[in-house]
Coordinates of C-alpha atoms in Angstrom, one line a residue:
M1 CA -3.9 23.1 0.2
S2 CA -7.1 21.9 -1.3
V3 CA -8.7 19.5 -3.8
F4 CA -10.8 21.2 -6.5
I5 CA -13.6 19.8 -8.6
D6 CA -14.5 21.7 -11.7
I7 CA -18.2 21.7 -12.2
A8 CA -18.6 24.6 -14.6
G9 CA -21.7 23.9 -16.8
L10 CA -22.7 20.8 -14.8
A11 CA -26.5 20.4 -14.5
T12 CA -28.0 19.7 -11.1
A13 CA -29.4 16.4 -12.5
D14 CA -25.8 15.2 -13.1
I15 CA -25.0 15.5 -9.3
V16 CA -26.1 12.4 -7.5
F17 CA -26.1 11.1 -3.9
E18 CA -25.9 7.3 -4.0
L19 CA -25.0 4.4 -1.8
S20 CA -22.1 2.1 -2.7
P21 CA -21.8 -1.2 -0.8
L22 CA -18.3 -1.9 -2.2
A23 CA -17.1 1.5 -1.1
E24 CA -18.6 1.0 2.3
L25 CA -16.9 -2.4 2.6
S26 CA -13.5 -0.7 1.9
L27 CA -14.0 1.6 4.9
A28 CA -15.3 -1.2 7.1
L29 CA -12.0 -3.0 6.2
H30 CA -10.0 0.1 7.0
T31 CA -11.8 0.4 10.3
L32 CA -10.7 -3.2 11.1
S33 CA -7.1 -2.4 10.1
E34 CA -6.9 1.0 11.9
P35 CA -9.4 1.1 14.7
G36 CA -7.5 4.0 16.2
H37 CA -8.8 6.2 13.4
H38 CA -12.4 5.3 14.3
P39 CA -13.0 5.4 18.1
G40 CA -16.8 5.4 17.7
T41 CA -16.8 2.0 16.1
A42 CA -14.4 0.2 18.5
G43 CA -17.0 -2.2 19.7
W44 CA -17.9 -3.3 16.1
A45 CA -14.2 -3.6 15.1
T46 CA -13.3 -5.7 18.2
A47 CA -16.3 -8.0 17.8
T48 CA -15.8 -8.4 14.0
A49 CA -12.1 -9.0 14.2
A50 CA -12.6 -11.7 16.9
S51 CA -15.1 -13.5 14.8
L52 CA -13.0 -13.8 11.6
E53 CA -11.8 -17.2 10.6
P54 CA -8.0 -17.5 10.6
D55 CA -7.9 -18.0 6.8
L56 CA -9.9 -14.9 6.1
A57 CA -8.0 -12.8 8.6
G58 CA -4.7 -13.9 7.0
R59 CA -5.9 -13.0 3.5
L60 CA -7.1 -9.6 4.8
C61 CA -3.6 -9.0 6.1
E62 CA -2.1 -9.9 2.8
A63 CA -4.0 -7.3 0.9
D64 CA -4.6 -4.6 3.5
F65 CA -2.7 -1.9 1.7
L66 CA -5.7 -1.7 -0.5
W67 CA -7.6 0.0 2.4
R68 CA -5.2 0.6 5.2
N69 CA -2.9 3.1 3.5
T70 CA -4.7 4.8 0.6
F71 CA -8.4 3.9 0.3
S72 CA -7.8 2.3 -3.1
D73 CA -10.1 3.6 -5.8
L74 CA -10.6 -0.1 -6.8
F75 CA -13.5 0.0 -4.4
M76 CA -15.3 2.6 -6.5
P77 CA -15.1 1.0 -9.9
F78 CA -18.3 2.7 -11.1
A79 CA -16.2 5.8 -11.5
G80 CA -13.6 4.3 -13.7
V81 CA -15.3 1.8 -16.1
R82 CA -14.7 3.1 -19.6
G83 CA -18.0 3.5 -21.4
G84 CA -20.0 3.1 -18.2
D85 CA -22.7 5.3 -16.8
G86 CA -20.7 6.4 -13.7
R87 CA -23.5 5.2 -11.3
T88 CA -23.1 3.0 -8.3
R89 CA -25.0 -0.3 -8.0
A90 CA -27.4 -1.5 -5.4
T91 CA -25.7 -4.8 -4.5
L92 CA -22.1 -5.8 -3.8
A93 CA -22.3 -8.4 -6.5
E94 CA -23.2 -5.8 -9.1
E95 CA -20.4 -3.6 -8.1
L96 CA -18.0 -6.5 -8.2
D97 CA -19.1 -7.0 -11.8
L98 CA -18.1 -3.4 -12.5
L99 CA -14.7 -4.1 -10.9
D100 CA -14.3 -7.0 -13.4
R101 CA -14.9 -4.5 -16.2
L102 CA -11.7 -2.4 -15.4
D103 CA -8.9 -3.3 -17.7
D104 CA -5.7 -4.8 -16.3
E105 CA -3.7 -1.6 -16.3
Q106 CA -6.5 0.2 -14.5
F107 CA -6.8 -2.6 -12.0
V108 CA -3.0 -2.9 -11.3
S109 CA -2.3 0.9 -11.2
T110 CA -5.2 1.5 -8.8
A111 CA -4.4 -1.5 -6.6
L112 CA -0.8 -0.2 -6.3
E113 CA -1.9 3.3 -5.6
F114 CA 0.4 3.5 -2.5
C115 CA 3.4 3.2 -4.9
S116 CA 2.4 6.3 -6.9
L117 CA 1.0 8.8 -4.4
D118 CA 3.4 11.5 -5.8
S119 CA 1.9 11.1 -9.3
Y120 CA -1.7 10.4 -8.4
N121 CA -2.8 13.8 -9.8
T122 CA -1.1 13.3 -13.2
G123 CA -1.6 9.6 -13.8
G124 CA 1.9 8.3 -14.2
L125 CA 3.1 5.2 -16.0
S126 CA 1.7 1.8 -15.5
P127 CA 3.9 -0.7 -13.6
L128 CA 2.6 -3.4 -16.0
S129 CA 4.4 -1.7 -18.9
D130 CA 7.1 0.6 -17.4
P131 CA 10.1 -1.1 -15.9
A132 CA 10.9 1.9 -13.6
A133 CA 7.3 2.0 -12.2
R134 CA 7.5 -1.7 -11.7
A135 CA 10.8 -1.6 -9.8
R136 CA 9.5 1.2 -7.6
A137 CA 6.3 -0.7 -6.9
L138 CA 8.2 -3.7 -5.7
E139 CA 10.7 -1.6 -3.7
L140 CA 7.9 0.2 -1.8
A141 CA 6.0 -3.1 -1.3
T142 CA 9.1 -4.7 0.2
A143 CA 9.4 -1.9 2.7
R144 CA 5.9 -2.8 4.0
G145 CA 6.7 -6.4 4.6
P146 CA 7.0 -9.8 2.9
Q147 CA 3.3 -10.3 2.5
Q148 CA 2.8 -7.1 0.5
M149 CA 5.9 -7.7 -1.5
K150 CA 4.7 -11.2 -2.4
F151 CA 1.2 -9.9 -3.3
T152 CA 2.6 -7.1 -5.4
A153 CA 5.0 -9.4 -7.3
R154 CA 2.1 -11.8 -8.0
L155 CA -0.1 -8.9 -9.1
L156 CA 2.5 -7.7 -11.6
E157 CA 3.1 -11.2 -12.9
D158 CA -0.4 -12.5 -13.1
P159 CA -3.1 -9.8 -12.7
G160 CA -5.8 -12.1 -13.8
S161 CA -5.4 -14.5 -10.9
V162 CA -5.2 -11.7 -8.4
R163 CA -8.4 -10.2 -9.7
V164 CA -10.2 -13.5 -9.1
W165 CA -8.5 -13.7 -5.6
V166 CA -9.7 -10.2 -4.7
R167 CA -13.3 -10.9 -5.8
R168 CA -13.3 -14.0 -3.7
L169 CA -11.9 -12.1 -0.8
V170 CA -14.7 -9.5 -1.0
E171 CA -17.4 -12.2 -1.3
D172 CA -16.0 -14.0 1.7
C173 CA -16.0 -10.8 3.7
D174 CA -19.7 -10.3 2.7
A175 CA -20.6 -13.8 3.9
A176 CA -18.6 -13.5 7.1
F177 CA -19.7 -10.0 8.4
F178 CA -20.4 -7.4 5.8
A179 CA -23.9 -8.5 4.7
D180 CA -25.2 -8.1 8.2
T181 CA -23.3 -4.8 8.7
W182 CA -24.7 -3.5 5.4
R183 CA -28.3 -4.3 6.4
R184 CA -27.8 -2.5 9.7
V185 CA -26.4 0.7 8.2
H186 CA -28.2 0.8 4.9
G187 CA -31.3 2.5 6.2
K188 CA -29.3 5.4 7.7
L189 CA -27.2 5.9 4.6
A190 CA -30.3 5.8 2.3
A191 CA -32.0 8.4 4.4
D192 CA -29.0 10.6 4.3
A193 CA -28.7 10.3 0.6
R194 CA -32.4 11.2 0.2
H195 CA -32.0 14.2 2.5
K196 CA -29.0 15.6 0.7
T197 CA -30.8 15.1 -2.7
Q198 CA -33.7 17.1 -1.5
L199 CA -31.4 19.9 -0.2
L200 CA -29.7 19.9 -3.6
R201 CA -33.0 20.2 -5.6
R202 CA -34.8 22.6 -3.2
K203 CA -32.0 24.9 -1.9
G204 CA -29.1 24.4 -4.3
L205 CA -25.6 22.8 -4.2
D206 CA -24.2 25.2 -1.7
H207 CA -26.7 24.1 1.0
A208 CA -26.1 20.4 0.1
L209 CA -22.3 20.9 0.4
T210 CA -22.6 22.5 3.8
A211 CA -24.7 19.6 5.0
V212 CA -22.1 17.1 3.6
S213 CA -19.1 18.7 5.3
P214 CA -17.9 22.1 6.5
A215 CA -14.7 21.3 4.5
L216 CA -16.6 21.7 1.2
A217 CA -17.5 25.0 -0.4
L218 CA -18.5 26.5 -3.8
E219 CA -16.1 28.9 -5.4
D220 CA -15.7 31.0 -8.6
G221 CA -19.4 31.8 -8.8
G222 CA -20.4 28.1 -8.5
A223 CA -17.9 26.9 -11.1
R224 CA -15.9 24.6 -8.8
I225 CA -16.0 22.8 -5.5
R226 CA -13.1 23.3 -3.0
A227 CA -12.4 20.5 -0.5
D228 CA -10.3 21.8 2.4
K229 CA -7.7 19.0 2.7
L230 CA -4.1 18.7 3.5
S231 CA -3.4 17.6 0.0
E232 CA -3.7 19.0 -3.5
G233 CA -5.6 17.8 -6.5
Q234 CA -7.8 18.8 -9.5
A235 CA -10.7 17.0 -11.1
T236 CA -13.4 17.7 -13.6
A237 CA -17.0 16.6 -13.6
M238 CA -17.2 17.5 -17.3
D239 CA -14.9 15.0 -18.9
P240 CA -16.8 13.4 -21.9
E241 CA -14.4 10.5 -22.0
V242 CA -15.5 9.2 -18.6
G243 CA -19.0 10.7 -18.6
V244 CA -20.3 14.0 -17.2
G245 CA -21.3 13.9 -13.5
L246 CA -20.3 14.0 -9.8
T247 CA -21.2 11.4 -7.2
F248 CA -21.5 11.8 -3.5
V249 CA -21.4 8.6 -1.4
P250 CA -22.3 8.6 2.3
S251 CA -20.5 6.3 4.7
H252 CA -21.2 5.0 8.2
F253 CA -17.6 4.1 8.8
G254 CA -16.1 7.1 7.1
W255 CA -15.6 9.6 10.0
P256 CA -13.2 11.4 10.2
H257 CA -12.2 10.8 6.6
L258 CA -13.5 13.0 3.7
M259 CA -12.2 11.3 0.6
I260 CA -12.2 12.8 -2.9
L261 CA -11.6 10.5 -5.8
H262 CA -9.8 12.8 -8.4
R263 CA -7.9 10.2 -10.4
P264 CA -7.3 11.4 -14.0
G265 CA -9.8 9.7 -16.3
W266 CA -12.2 8.8 -13.6
R267 CA -15.5 10.4 -12.6
P268 CA -15.0 12.5 -9.4
V269 CA -16.5 11.1 -6.2
V270 CA -16.9 12.6 -2.8
H271 CA -17.0 9.8 -0.1
Y272 CA -18.2 11.5 3.1
P273 CA -19.0 10.4 6.7
V274 CA -22.4 10.5 8.2
G275 CA -22.1 11.5 11.8
G276 CA -19.1 11.2 14.1
P277 CA -18.2 10.3 17.7
E278 CA -17.0 12.3 20.6
L279 CA -13.3 12.0 21.3
P280 CA -11.6 11.8 24.7
A281 CA -10.5 15.0 26.6
P282 CA -7.1 16.6 25.6
A283 CA -3.8 15.8 27.2
S284 CA -2.3 17.7 30.2
V285 CA -1.2 21.3 29.7
E286 CA 2.5 20.3 29.8
L287 CA 2.1 17.7 27.1
L288 CA -0.2 19.9 25.1
K289 CA 2.4 22.7 25.1
L290 CA 5.2 20.3 24.0
R291 CA 3.1 18.8 21.2
L292 CA 1.8 22.1 19.9
E293 CA 5.3 23.4 19.7
A294 CA 6.3 20.3 17.8
L295 CA 3.5 20.8 15.3
A296 CA 4.3 24.5 14.7
H297 CA 5.8 23.8 11.3
P298 CA 3.9 23.0 8.0
V299 CA 6.3 20.2 7.0
R300 CA 5.7 18.4 10.3
I301 CA 1.9 18.7 9.8
Q302 CA 2.4 17.0 6.4
V303 CA 4.5 14.3 8.1
C304 CA 1.7 13.7 10.5
R305 CA -0.8 13.5 7.7
T306 CA 1.2 11.0 5.8
T307 CA 2.2 8.8 8.7
A308 CA -1.3 8.8 10.1
R309 CA -2.4 6.7 7.1
A310 CA 0.5 4.2 7.0
P311 CA 4.0 3.7 8.3
H312 CA 6.7 5.2 6.1
T313 CA 10.4 5.1 5.9
T314 CA 12.5 8.2 5.9
G315 CA 13.2 7.8 2.2
E316 CA 9.5 7.4 1.3
L317 CA 8.7 10.6 3.3
A318 CA 11.5 12.5 1.5
V319 CA 10.0 11.6 -1.9
I320 CA 6.4 12.3 -0.9
L321 CA 7.3 15.7 0.8
G322 CA 9.8 16.7 -1.8
I323 CA 12.6 17.4 0.7
S324 CA 15.9 15.7 1.6
A325 CA 16.1 12.6 3.8
P326 CA 18.2 14.5 6.5
E327 CA 15.5 17.2 6.6
V328 CA 12.9 14.5 7.1
S329 CA 15.0 13.0 9.9
R330 CA 15.2 16.3 11.8
H331 CA 11.4 16.8 11.6
L332 CA 10.8 13.2 12.7
A333 CA 13.1 13.7 15.7
V334 CA 11.0 16.7 16.9
L335 CA 7.8 14.8 16.6
K336 CA 9.2 11.7 18.2
K337 CA 10.5 13.7 21.2
A338 CA 7.0 15.0 21.6
G339 CA 5.6 11.5 21.7
L340 CA 3.6 11.9 18.5
I341 CA 5.5 9.4 16.4
I342 CA 6.1 5.7 17.0
T343 CA 8.7 3.6 15.2
R344 CA 9.2 -0.1 14.5
R345 CA 11.8 -2.0 12.5
R346 CA 10.8 -4.2 9.6
G347 CA 13.9 -6.0 8.4
R348 CA 16.4 -3.3 7.3
Y349 CA 13.7 -0.6 7.2
V350 CA 12.7 1.7 10.1
M351 CA 9.0 2.6 9.8
Y352 CA 7.5 5.8 11.3
Q353 CA 3.8 6.2 12.1
L354 CA 1.7 8.7 13.9
D355 CA 0.4 7.7 17.3
I356 CA -3.3 8.1 16.6
T357 CA -4.3 7.6 20.2
V358 CA -2.1 10.5 21.4
V359 CA -3.3 12.7 18.6
A360 CA -7.0 12.0 19.5
R361 CA -6.3 13.2 23.0
L362 CA -4.5 16.2 21.7
S363 CA -7.3 17.6 19.4
S364 CA -10.2 16.1 17.6
D365 CA -10.1 19.0 15.2
F366 CA -6.4 18.2 14.3
L367 CA -7.1 14.5 14.0
E368 CA -10.1 15.1 11.7
G369 CA -8.0 17.6 9.7
I370 CA -5.1 15.4 9.0
L371 CA -7.3 12.3 8.2
R372 CA -9.8 14.2 6.1

């Protein structure tokens, strides 16, 4: 399973390494929501979370599906603005201006990405105009709690007010903690972007890709890039409707995620981590044996990948994996017996989520692979 980016005929000058403060903020927010994914930034996450004013912390919880579950493409609007140049901007305010240029259907469909993961590669119908897509968005939001249901309903009824609300939220995050964080990490990210640009120009794209991530490789005589991920997707860097080009964005908070924006009609983006921490030692031999046996099935690996990013119901997993609900239940039972899955009840829904702490002890390679 891989994500492919078609670059046949793409000039080197159209491949850029650039910083994006808005994209970095999305990963900073993800780190606050899921510190278990990012053991190397635990100190920052603890200190930042403790310093948040209650009002801001509450608003972050209300909209956390934008960064907790799916890394919403809203945070890379430079890639989706129709008639834009496809380039990032130097400041958060400038990138928020690009976000304002997305039309309502782009904004809503992208914000509700968690409702359409099964159709991400093909686009799908907008919940603003299609009753079935709207009903599904509300149903999936309800499964994630009353705050997300309320937010989703408000977004569908009045996208304009939510757009204002989201911009204000980002601006308040910048004032509360992100401006200082961005100043601290900016130099490292800028240096990495310069280094990768020099590699690209002097040694070629294959050397630059190797430096970005061992999960990236050139194929078909340099006609496409393959990203080794537990997902499937296809994008082109040669779409004249959205502008020709490919963007690489470095991230301080990204590890272990390697994210590929391959939404139809958007410029492809590779959002990659700079550096990564050491993880704790593996579990005991007995636990290791039990857990490896539990993972010796491709469907259970997919269950781990999906539930690592967000809690899901059995029904949601059945739709995402394309199998029946009873089959999902059997695989979940095996993973739960091995201590790899935790459950919690939310109203009438039972949510299943991967225990990231346990998986980190099991294998850093496995953790990086499923979160990539």
